[in-house]
């Protein structure tokens, strides 16, 4: 189960998990915070990378740099269009198979194994209790 508490603070809002991590949340005009949409796209990028990295490393191909930029455009009020994940990778020096392994693993992760991506692709029930 994933559980995060979101609460108002003296200077905005924050999300807190059970392990003590905190993320500041606010609107697009507030410095030093993530917007809720930015957190959504960060979750997608994070899900892909934290799944891809150990799988490529287990196969003996640890990337020298593994990063991603995730972009989402609002197509209308309260609606996002296509979300694009663009990888930024530096392959390990002298590893001729690393690129092929990375591409294969990243494709499988994107298509099947990233929980956040799967949640965004499929209709999902979201309930609210007030």
mmCIF file of N, CA and C in Angstrom:
data_model
loop_
_atom_site.group_PDB
_atom_site.id
_atom_site.type_symbol
_atom_site.label_atom_id
_atom_site.label_comp_id
_atom_site.label_asym_id
_atom_site.label_seq_id
_atom_site.Cartn_x
_atom_site.Cartn_y
_atom_site.Cartn_z
ATOM 1 N N UNK A 1 0.840 -1.180 0.000
ATOM 2 C CA UNK A 1 0.000 0.000 0.000
ATOM 3 C C UNK A 1 0.884 1.241 0.000
ATOM 4 N N UNK A 2 0.500 2.214 -0.762
ATOM 5 C CA UNK A 2 1.185 3.504 -0.747
ATOM 6 C C UNK A 2 0.306 4.485 0.021
ATOM 7 N N UNK A 3 0.924 5.195 0.948
ATOM 8 C CA UNK A 3 0.161 6.166 1.726
ATOM 9 C C UNK A 3 1.025 7.386 1.981
ATOM 10 N N UNK A 4 0.461 8.541 1.715
ATOM 11 C CA UNK A 4 1.128 9.817 1.939
ATOM 12 C C UNK A 4 0.111 10.750 2.593
ATOM 13 N N UNK A 5 0.554 11.487 3.562
ATOM 14 C CA UNK A 5 -0.319 12.496 4.184
ATOM 15 C C UNK A 5 0.028 13.852 3.577
ATOM 16 N N UNK A 6 -0.979 14.569 3.126
ATOM 17 C CA UNK A 6 -0.795 15.925 2.612
ATOM 18 C C UNK A 6 -1.465 16.860 3.604
ATOM 19 N N UNK A 7 -0.712 17.869 4.044
ATOM 20 C CA UNK A 7 -1.242 18.757 5.074
ATOM 21 C C UNK A 7 -0.834 20.200 4.834
ATOM 22 N N UNK A 8 -1.687 21.091 5.318
ATOM 23 C CA UNK A 8 -1.370 22.516 5.250
ATOM 24 C C UNK A 8 -0.353 22.824 6.347
ATOM 25 N N UNK A 9 0.628 23.658 6.018
ATOM 26 C CA UNK A 9 1.635 24.088 6.976
ATOM 27 C C UNK A 9 1.516 25.605 7.126
ATOM 28 N N UNK A 10 2.403 26.198 7.912
ATOM 29 C CA UNK A 10 2.371 27.651 8.094
ATOM 30 C C UNK A 10 2.653 28.401 6.799
ATOM 31 N N UNK A 11 3.448 27.773 5.894
ATOM 32 C CA UNK A 11 3.830 28.475 4.667
ATOM 33 C C UNK A 11 3.407 27.758 3.391
ATOM 34 N N UNK A 12 2.405 26.900 3.467
ATOM 35 C CA UNK A 12 1.937 26.223 2.260
ATOM 36 C C UNK A 12 1.378 24.854 2.575
ATOM 37 N N UNK A 13 1.802 23.873 1.783
ATOM 38 C CA UNK A 13 1.364 22.495 1.965
ATOM 39 C C UNK A 13 2.582 21.583 1.859
ATOM 40 N N UNK A 14 2.462 20.390 2.413
ATOM 41 C CA UNK A 14 3.530 19.407 2.272
ATOM 42 C C UNK A 14 2.942 18.013 2.245
ATOM 43 N N UNK A 15 3.669 17.122 1.569
ATOM 44 C CA UNK A 15 3.353 15.698 1.588
ATOM 45 C C UNK A 15 4.401 15.034 2.468
ATOM 46 N N UNK A 16 3.958 14.120 3.325
ATOM 47 C CA UNK A 16 4.848 13.431 4.253
ATOM 48 C C UNK A 16 4.548 11.939 4.167
ATOM 49 N N UNK A 17 5.618 11.128 4.069
ATOM 50 C CA UNK A 17 5.387 9.678 4.094
ATOM 51 C C UNK A 17 5.771 9.113 5.464
ATOM 52 N N UNK A 18 5.516 7.845 5.652
ATOM 53 C CA UNK A 18 5.778 7.195 6.931
ATOM 54 C C UNK A 18 7.250 7.063 7.280
ATOM 55 N N UNK A 19 8.133 7.308 6.316
ATOM 56 C CA UNK A 19 9.572 7.231 6.564
ATOM 57 C C UNK A 19 10.174 8.597 6.847
ATOM 58 N N UNK A 20 9.303 9.618 6.941
ATOM 59 C CA UNK A 20 9.761 10.951 7.311
ATOM 60 C C UNK A 20 10.162 11.862 6.163
ATOM 61 N N UNK A 21 10.023 11.401 4.921
ATOM 62 C CA UNK A 21 10.349 12.269 3.782
ATOM 63 C C UNK A 21 9.259 13.323 3.620
ATOM 64 N N UNK A 22 9.673 14.520 3.212
ATOM 65 C CA UNK A 22 8.740 15.634 3.044
ATOM 66 C C UNK A 22 8.972 16.302 1.697
ATOM 67 N N UNK A 23 7.878 16.690 1.058
ATOM 68 C CA UNK A 23 7.945 17.417 -0.206
ATOM 69 C C UNK A 23 7.011 18.619 -0.093
ATOM 70 N N UNK A 24 7.546 19.808 -0.366
ATOM 71 C CA UNK A 24 6.732 21.027 -0.326
ATOM 72 C C UNK A 24 5.880 21.114 -1.590
ATOM 73 N N UNK A 25 4.612 21.464 -1.417
ATOM 74 C CA UNK A 25 3.655 21.551 -2.518
ATOM 75 C C UNK A 25 3.031 22.939 -2.520
ATOM 76 N N UNK A 26 2.839 23.483 -3.720
ATOM 77 C CA UNK A 26 2.185 24.786 -3.832
ATOM 78 C C UNK A 26 1.748 25.039 -5.255
ATOM 79 N N UNK A 27 1.511 26.299 -5.540
ATOM 80 C CA UNK A 27 1.097 26.639 -6.900
ATOM 81 C C UNK A 27 2.313 27.040 -7.727
ATOM 82 N N UNK A 28 2.101 27.269 -9.006
ATOM 83 C CA UNK A 28 3.194 27.582 -9.920
ATOM 84 C C UNK A 28 3.855 28.926 -9.686
ATOM 85 N N UNK A 29 3.301 29.745 -8.809
ATOM 86 C CA UNK A 29 3.884 31.056 -8.518
ATOM 87 C C UNK A 29 4.739 31.057 -7.255
ATOM 88 N N UNK A 30 4.760 29.944 -6.534
ATOM 89 C CA UNK A 30 5.477 29.874 -5.265
ATOM 90 C C UNK A 30 6.854 29.253 -5.479
ATOM 91 N N UNK A 31 7.891 29.942 -5.014
ATOM 92 C CA UNK A 31 9.261 29.439 -5.122
ATOM 93 C C UNK A 31 9.493 28.273 -4.172
ATOM 94 N N UNK A 32 10.330 27.324 -4.595
ATOM 95 C CA UNK A 32 10.781 26.255 -3.727
ATOM 96 C C UNK A 32 9.788 25.136 -3.473
ATOM 97 N N UNK A 33 8.752 25.050 -4.305
ATOM 98 C CA UNK A 33 7.759 23.992 -4.128
ATOM 99 C C UNK A 33 7.480 23.303 -5.459
ATOM 100 N N UNK A 34 6.932 22.114 -5.385
ATOM 101 C CA UNK A 34 6.433 21.420 -6.560
ATOM 102 C C UNK A 34 4.938 21.666 -6.661
ATOM 103 N N UNK A 35 4.438 21.811 -7.890
ATOM 104 C CA UNK A 35 2.993 21.815 -8.077
ATOM 105 C C UNK A 35 2.529 20.355 -8.060
ATOM 106 N N UNK A 36 1.252 20.115 -7.834
ATOM 107 C CA UNK A 36 0.767 18.737 -7.883
ATOM 108 C C UNK A 36 1.045 18.057 -9.229
ATOM 109 N N UNK A 37 0.921 18.782 -10.341
ATOM 110 C CA UNK A 37 1.198 18.188 -11.656
ATOM 111 C C UNK A 37 2.678 17.850 -11.779
ATOM 112 N N UNK A 38 3.552 18.706 -11.281
ATOM 113 C CA UNK A 38 4.987 18.399 -11.299
ATOM 114 C C UNK A 38 5.292 17.143 -10.489
ATOM 115 N N UNK A 39 4.617 16.968 -9.372
ATOM 116 C CA UNK A 39 4.807 15.746 -8.581
ATOM 117 C C UNK A 39 4.340 14.520 -9.352
ATOM 118 N N UNK A 40 3.248 14.655 -10.094
ATOM 119 C CA UNK A 40 2.748 13.548 -10.903
ATOM 120 C C UNK A 40 3.771 13.135 -11.951
ATOM 121 N N UNK A 41 4.318 14.104 -12.688
ATOM 122 C CA UNK A 41 5.284 13.750 -13.731
ATOM 123 C C UNK A 41 6.610 13.297 -13.115
ATOM 124 N N UNK A 42 6.978 13.851 -11.956
ATOM 125 C CA UNK A 42 8.176 13.375 -11.251
ATOM 126 C C UNK A 42 7.994 11.927 -10.808
ATOM 127 N N UNK A 43 6.787 11.578 -10.384
ATOM 128 C CA UNK A 43 6.509 10.204 -9.983
ATOM 129 C C UNK A 43 6.676 9.253 -11.156
ATOM 130 N N UNK A 44 6.231 9.664 -12.327
ATOM 131 C CA UNK A 44 6.395 8.818 -13.510
ATOM 132 C C UNK A 44 7.868 8.636 -13.851
ATOM 133 N N UNK A 45 8.617 9.735 -13.916
ATOM 134 C CA UNK A 45 10.047 9.636 -14.207
ATOM 135 C C UNK A 45 10.789 8.837 -13.152
ATOM 136 N N UNK A 46 10.464 9.072 -11.906
ATOM 137 C CA UNK A 46 11.104 8.334 -10.825
ATOM 138 C C UNK A 46 10.787 6.851 -10.879
ATOM 139 N N UNK A 47 9.539 6.535 -11.168
ATOM 140 C CA UNK A 47 9.138 5.127 -11.263
ATOM 141 C C UNK A 47 9.925 4.411 -12.354
ATOM 142 N N UNK A 48 10.030 5.043 -13.508
ATOM 143 C CA UNK A 48 10.773 4.406 -14.600
ATOM 144 C C UNK A 48 12.248 4.238 -14.231
ATOM 145 N N UNK A 49 12.880 5.299 -13.744
ATOM 146 C CA UNK A 49 14.323 5.218 -13.478
ATOM 147 C C UNK A 49 14.665 4.265 -12.342
ATOM 148 N N UNK A 50 13.885 4.275 -11.256
ATOM 149 C CA UNK A 50 14.228 3.383 -10.147
ATOM 150 C C UNK A 50 13.927 1.922 -10.489
ATOM 151 N N UNK A 51 13.184 1.689 -11.565
ATOM 152 C CA UNK A 51 12.950 0.328 -12.040
ATOM 153 C C UNK A 51 13.987 -0.066 -13.083
ATOM 154 N N UNK A 52 14.329 0.847 -13.984
ATOM 155 C CA UNK A 52 15.305 0.570 -15.041
ATOM 156 C C UNK A 52 16.711 0.371 -14.473
ATOM 157 N N UNK A 53 17.114 1.218 -13.547
ATOM 158 C CA UNK A 53 18.505 1.209 -13.061
ATOM 159 C C UNK A 53 18.934 -0.145 -12.502
ATOM 160 N N UNK A 54 18.213 -0.725 -11.557
ATOM 161 C CA UNK A 54 18.695 -2.013 -11.038
ATOM 162 C C UNK A 54 18.635 -3.136 -12.068
ATOM 163 N N UNK A 55 17.667 -3.075 -12.985
ATOM 164 C CA UNK A 55 17.562 -4.132 -13.994
ATOM 165 C C UNK A 55 18.722 -4.088 -14.984
ATOM 166 N N UNK A 56 19.149 -2.897 -15.382
ATOM 167 C CA UNK A 56 20.304 -2.820 -16.281
ATOM 168 C C UNK A 56 21.584 -3.161 -15.525
ATOM 169 N N UNK A 57 21.689 -2.711 -14.277
ATOM 170 C CA UNK A 57 22.883 -3.003 -13.468
ATOM 171 C C UNK A 57 23.009 -4.501 -13.205
ATOM 172 N N UNK A 58 21.896 -5.180 -12.937
ATOM 173 C CA UNK A 58 21.926 -6.629 -12.705
ATOM 174 C C UNK A 58 22.434 -7.378 -13.928
ATOM 175 N N UNK A 59 22.229 -6.800 -15.098
ATOM 176 C CA UNK A 59 22.689 -7.411 -16.342
ATOM 177 C C UNK A 59 24.127 -7.008 -16.671
ATOM 178 N N UNK A 60 24.758 -6.279 -15.725
ATOM 179 C CA UNK A 60 26.154 -5.898 -15.898
ATOM 180 C C UNK A 60 26.373 -4.631 -16.696
ATOM 181 N N UNK A 61 25.345 -3.795 -16.806
ATOM 182 C CA UNK A 61 25.436 -2.576 -17.615
ATOM 183 C C UNK A 61 24.957 -1.379 -16.798
ATOM 184 N N UNK A 62 25.752 -0.943 -15.852
ATOM 185 C CA UNK A 62 25.393 0.226 -15.041
ATOM 186 C C UNK A 62 25.741 1.493 -15.829
ATOM 187 N N UNK A 63 24.731 2.315 -16.092
ATOM 188 C CA UNK A 63 24.920 3.529 -16.877
ATOM 189 C C UNK A 63 25.768 4.534 -16.090
ATOM 190 N N UNK A 64 26.630 5.244 -16.787
ATOM 191 C CA UNK A 64 27.446 6.272 -16.138
ATOM 192 C C UNK A 64 26.557 7.424 -15.667
ATOM 193 N N UNK A 65 25.517 7.734 -16.433
ATOM 194 C CA UNK A 65 24.511 8.738 -16.040
ATOM 195 C C UNK A 65 23.165 8.209 -16.503
ATOM 196 N N UNK A 66 22.181 8.300 -15.623
ATOM 197 C CA UNK A 66 20.830 7.893 -15.961
ATOM 198 C C UNK A 66 19.880 8.941 -15.402
ATOM 199 N N UNK A 67 19.251 9.688 -16.291
ATOM 200 C CA UNK A 67 18.319 10.748 -15.901
ATOM 201 C C UNK A 67 17.192 10.771 -16.927
ATOM 202 N N UNK A 68 16.147 11.489 -16.599
ATOM 203 C CA UNK A 68 15.041 11.642 -17.538
ATOM 204 C C UNK A 68 14.378 12.985 -17.312
ATOM 205 N N UNK A 69 13.874 13.556 -18.383
ATOM 206 C CA UNK A 69 13.037 14.751 -18.312
ATOM 207 C C UNK A 69 11.628 14.308 -18.672
ATOM 208 N N UNK A 70 10.679 14.683 -17.857
ATOM 209 C CA UNK A 70 9.292 14.304 -18.091
ATOM 210 C C UNK A 70 8.494 15.576 -18.317
ATOM 211 N N UNK A 71 7.763 15.619 -19.430
ATOM 212 C CA UNK A 71 6.992 16.803 -19.797
ATOM 213 C C UNK A 71 5.527 16.443 -19.989
ATOM 214 N N UNK A 72 4.656 17.328 -19.525
ATOM 215 C CA UNK A 72 3.222 17.176 -19.732
ATOM 216 C C UNK A 72 2.651 18.555 -20.004
ATOM 217 N N UNK A 73 1.880 18.651 -21.049
ATOM 218 C CA UNK A 73 1.232 19.913 -21.377
ATOM 219 C C UNK A 73 -0.235 19.844 -20.987
ATOM 220 N N UNK A 74 -0.732 20.954 -20.451
ATOM 221 C CA UNK A 74 -2.165 21.039 -20.203
ATOM 222 C C UNK A 74 -2.850 21.323 -21.527
ATOM 223 N N UNK A 75 -3.818 20.508 -21.877
ATOM 224 C CA UNK A 75 -4.539 20.708 -23.135
ATOM 225 C C UNK A 75 -5.839 21.468 -22.910
ATOM 226 N N UNK A 76 -6.315 21.455 -21.702
ATOM 227 C CA UNK A 76 -7.444 22.275 -21.291
ATOM 228 C C UNK A 76 -7.403 22.358 -19.777
ATOM 229 N N UNK A 77 -8.241 23.182 -19.194
ATOM 230 C CA UNK A 77 -8.251 23.319 -17.748
ATOM 231 C C UNK A 77 -8.440 21.953 -17.095
ATOM 232 N N UNK A 78 -7.561 21.624 -16.191
ATOM 233 C CA UNK A 78 -7.628 20.381 -15.424
ATOM 234 C C UNK A 78 -7.496 19.111 -16.266
ATOM 235 N N UNK A 79 -6.831 19.212 -17.425
ATOM 236 C CA UNK A 79 -6.624 18.025 -18.257
ATOM 237 C C UNK A 79 -5.248 18.083 -18.912
ATOM 238 N N UNK A 80 -4.502 16.982 -18.803
ATOM 239 C CA UNK A 80 -3.189 16.886 -19.429
ATOM 240 C C UNK A 80 -3.296 16.146 -20.748
ATOM 241 N N UNK A 81 -2.408 16.494 -21.663
ATOM 242 C CA UNK A 81 -2.280 15.770 -22.918
ATOM 243 C C UNK A 81 -1.237 14.673 -22.745
ATOM 244 N N UNK A 82 -0.526 14.366 -23.810
ATOM 245 C CA UNK A 82 0.500 13.322 -23.769
ATOM 246 C C UNK A 82 1.618 13.701 -22.806
ATOM 247 N N UNK A 83 2.044 12.725 -22.035
ATOM 248 C CA UNK A 83 3.188 12.893 -21.139
ATOM 249 C C UNK A 83 4.365 12.192 -21.809
ATOM 250 N N UNK A 84 5.475 12.897 -21.941
ATOM 251 C CA UNK A 84 6.646 12.372 -22.632
ATOM 252 C C UNK A 84 7.799 12.205 -21.648
ATOM 253 N N UNK A 85 8.388 11.009 -21.648
ATOM 254 C CA UNK A 85 9.570 10.716 -20.831
ATOM 255 C C UNK A 85 10.758 10.629 -21.783
ATOM 256 N N UNK A 86 11.723 11.540 -21.622
ATOM 257 C CA UNK A 86 12.910 11.571 -22.476
ATOM 258 C C UNK A 86 14.130 11.222 -21.625
ATOM 259 N N UNK A 87 14.765 10.124 -21.972
ATOM 260 C CA UNK A 87 15.936 9.669 -21.221
ATOM 261 C C UNK A 87 17.173 10.478 -21.600
ATOM 262 N N UNK A 88 18.021 10.713 -20.608
ATOM 263 C CA UNK A 88 19.316 11.375 -20.766
ATOM 264 C C UNK A 88 20.332 10.416 -20.146
ATOM 265 N N UNK A 89 21.080 9.730 -21.018
ATOM 266 C CA UNK A 89 21.928 8.631 -20.561
ATOM 267 C C UNK A 89 23.358 8.810 -21.056
ATOM 268 N N UNK A 90 24.289 8.497 -20.187
ATOM 269 C CA UNK A 90 25.678 8.340 -20.606
ATOM 270 C C UNK A 90 26.007 6.862 -20.424
ATOM 271 N N UNK A 91 26.320 6.230 -21.520
ATOM 272 C CA UNK A 91 26.607 4.796 -21.488
ATOM 273 C C UNK A 91 27.949 4.534 -20.810
ATOM 274 N N UNK A 92 28.110 3.364 -20.197
ATOM 275 C CA UNK A 92 29.402 3.038 -19.591
ATOM 276 C C UNK A 92 30.463 2.891 -20.678
ATOM 277 N N UNK A 93 31.606 3.459 -20.423
ATOM 278 C CA UNK A 93 32.694 3.440 -21.401
ATOM 279 C C UNK A 93 33.107 2.005 -21.739
ATOM 280 N N UNK A 94 33.206 1.725 -23.029
ATOM 281 C CA UNK A 94 33.669 0.424 -23.486
ATOM 282 C C UNK A 94 32.628 -0.684 -23.439
ATOM 283 N N UNK A 95 31.407 -0.376 -23.065
ATOM 284 C CA UNK A 95 30.350 -1.389 -22.963
ATOM 285 C C UNK A 95 29.490 -1.321 -24.224
ATOM 286 N N UNK A 96 29.791 -2.172 -25.185
ATOM 287 C CA UNK A 96 29.130 -2.122 -26.487
ATOM 288 C C UNK A 96 27.688 -2.622 -26.461
ATOM 289 N N UNK A 97 27.302 -3.369 -25.431
ATOM 290 C CA UNK A 97 25.942 -3.903 -25.353
ATOM 291 C C UNK A 97 25.014 -3.039 -24.497
ATOM 292 N N UNK A 98 25.559 -2.067 -23.793
ATOM 293 C CA UNK A 98 24.776 -1.292 -22.824
ATOM 294 C C UNK A 98 23.580 -0.588 -23.462
ATOM 295 N N UNK A 99 23.770 0.001 -24.630
ATOM 296 C CA UNK A 99 22.673 0.745 -25.261
ATOM 297 C C UNK A 99 21.502 -0.178 -25.602
ATOM 298 N N UNK A 100 21.793 -1.325 -26.168
ATOM 299 C CA UNK A 100 20.729 -2.264 -26.518
ATOM 300 C C UNK A 100 20.010 -2.775 -25.275
ATOM 301 N N UNK A 101 20.758 -3.076 -24.225
ATOM 302 C CA UNK A 101 20.166 -3.551 -22.980
ATOM 303 C C UNK A 101 19.285 -2.452 -22.382
ATOM 304 N N UNK A 102 19.804 -1.230 -22.334
ATOM 305 C CA UNK A 102 19.035 -0.118 -21.790
ATOM 306 C C UNK A 102 17.728 0.068 -22.559
ATOM 307 N N UNK A 103 17.799 0.102 -23.875
ATOM 308 C CA UNK A 103 16.591 0.312 -24.675
ATOM 309 C C UNK A 103 15.565 -0.788 -24.449
ATOM 310 N N UNK A 104 16.005 -2.027 -24.381
ATOM 311 C CA UNK A 104 15.085 -3.149 -24.179
ATOM 312 C C UNK A 104 14.446 -3.092 -22.791
ATOM 313 N N UNK A 105 15.261 -2.842 -21.782
ATOM 314 C CA UNK A 105 14.753 -2.785 -20.413
ATOM 315 C C UNK A 105 13.815 -1.588 -20.254
ATOM 316 N N UNK A 106 14.223 -0.416 -20.728
ATOM 317 C CA UNK A 106 13.398 0.785 -20.597
ATOM 318 C C UNK A 106 12.052 0.607 -21.295
ATOM 319 N N UNK A 107 12.054 -0.035 -22.442
ATOM 320 C CA UNK A 107 10.799 -0.264 -23.167
ATOM 321 C C UNK A 107 9.863 -1.160 -22.357
ATOM 322 N N UNK A 108 10.390 -2.247 -21.808
ATOM 323 C CA UNK A 108 9.559 -3.155 -21.001
ATOM 324 C C UNK A 108 9.035 -2.460 -19.755
ATOM 325 N N UNK A 109 9.894 -1.693 -19.114
ATOM 326 C CA UNK A 109 9.474 -0.969 -17.906
ATOM 327 C C UNK A 109 8.356 0.002 -18.258
ATOM 328 N N UNK A 110 8.539 0.770 -19.334
ATOM 329 C CA UNK A 110 7.537 1.759 -19.743
ATOM 330 C C UNK A 110 6.212 1.094 -20.110
ATOM 331 N N UNK A 111 6.281 -0.020 -20.804
ATOM 332 C CA UNK A 111 5.064 -0.672 -21.287
ATOM 333 C C UNK A 111 4.352 -1.494 -20.213
ATOM 334 N N UNK A 112 5.123 -2.075 -19.250
ATOM 335 C CA UNK A 112 4.476 -3.026 -18.346
ATOM 336 C C UNK A 112 4.777 -2.879 -16.861
ATOM 337 N N UNK A 113 5.966 -2.435 -16.476
ATOM 338 C CA UNK A 113 6.388 -2.610 -15.092
ATOM 339 C C UNK A 113 6.415 -1.353 -14.232
ATOM 340 N N UNK A 114 6.164 -0.199 -14.793
ATOM 341 C CA UNK A 114 6.129 1.033 -13.995
ATOM 342 C C UNK A 114 4.697 1.221 -13.478
ATOM 343 N N UNK A 115 4.520 1.083 -12.184
ATOM 344 C CA UNK A 115 3.193 1.190 -11.577
ATOM 345 C C UNK A 115 2.552 2.546 -11.845
ATOM 346 N N UNK A 116 3.328 3.611 -11.748
ATOM 347 C CA UNK A 116 2.788 4.952 -11.988
ATOM 348 C C UNK A 116 2.342 5.087 -13.437
ATOM 349 N N UNK A 117 3.182 4.650 -14.361
ATOM 350 C CA UNK A 117 2.811 4.707 -15.777
ATOM 351 C C UNK A 117 1.573 3.890 -16.073
ATOM 352 N N UNK A 118 1.486 2.700 -15.495
ATOM 353 C CA UNK A 118 0.302 1.867 -15.696
ATOM 354 C C UNK A 118 -0.945 2.547 -15.161
ATOM 355 N N UNK A 119 -0.828 3.213 -14.014
ATOM 356 C CA UNK A 119 -1.972 3.922 -13.436
ATOM 357 C C UNK A 119 -2.424 5.072 -14.336
ATOM 358 N N UNK A 120 -1.478 5.730 -14.983
ATOM 359 C CA UNK A 120 -1.827 6.839 -15.873
ATOM 360 C C UNK A 120 -2.437 6.369 -17.190
ATOM 361 N N UNK A 121 -2.067 5.174 -17.622
ATOM 362 C CA UNK A 121 -2.548 4.656 -18.910
ATOM 363 C C UNK A 121 -3.940 4.057 -18.829
ATOM 364 N N UNK A 122 -4.268 3.486 -17.704
ATOM 365 C CA UNK A 122 -5.529 2.763 -17.563
ATOM 366 C C UNK A 122 -6.510 3.563 -16.716
ATOM 367 N N UNK A 123 -7.779 3.492 -17.066
ATOM 368 C CA UNK A 123 -8.774 4.132 -16.188
ATOM 369 C C UNK A 123 -8.674 3.525 -14.788
ATOM 370 N N UNK A 124 -8.783 4.374 -13.797
ATOM 371 C CA UNK A 124 -8.616 3.927 -12.420
ATOM 372 C C UNK A 124 -9.673 4.610 -11.559
ATOM 373 N N UNK A 125 -10.158 3.907 -10.580
ATOM 374 C CA UNK A 125 -11.135 4.475 -9.673
ATOM 375 C C UNK A 125 -10.396 5.299 -8.614
ATOM 376 N N UNK A 126 -10.835 6.527 -8.419
ATOM 377 C CA UNK A 126 -10.281 7.389 -7.377
ATOM 378 C C UNK A 126 -11.453 7.813 -6.503
ATOM 379 N N UNK A 127 -11.378 7.512 -5.216
ATOM 380 C CA UNK A 127 -12.446 7.839 -4.291
ATOM 381 C C UNK A 127 -12.037 8.970 -3.378
ATOM 382 N N UNK A 128 -13.007 9.731 -2.910
ATOM 383 C CA UNK A 128 -12.774 10.809 -1.971
ATOM 384 C C UNK A 128 -13.677 10.602 -0.777
ATOM 385 N N UNK A 129 -13.129 10.695 0.415
ATOM 386 C CA UNK A 129 -13.919 10.614 1.650
ATOM 387 C C UNK A 129 -13.697 11.919 2.397
ATOM 388 N N UNK A 130 -14.751 12.654 2.623
ATOM 389 C CA UNK A 130 -14.651 13.941 3.316
ATOM 390 C C UNK A 130 -15.270 13.823 4.690
#
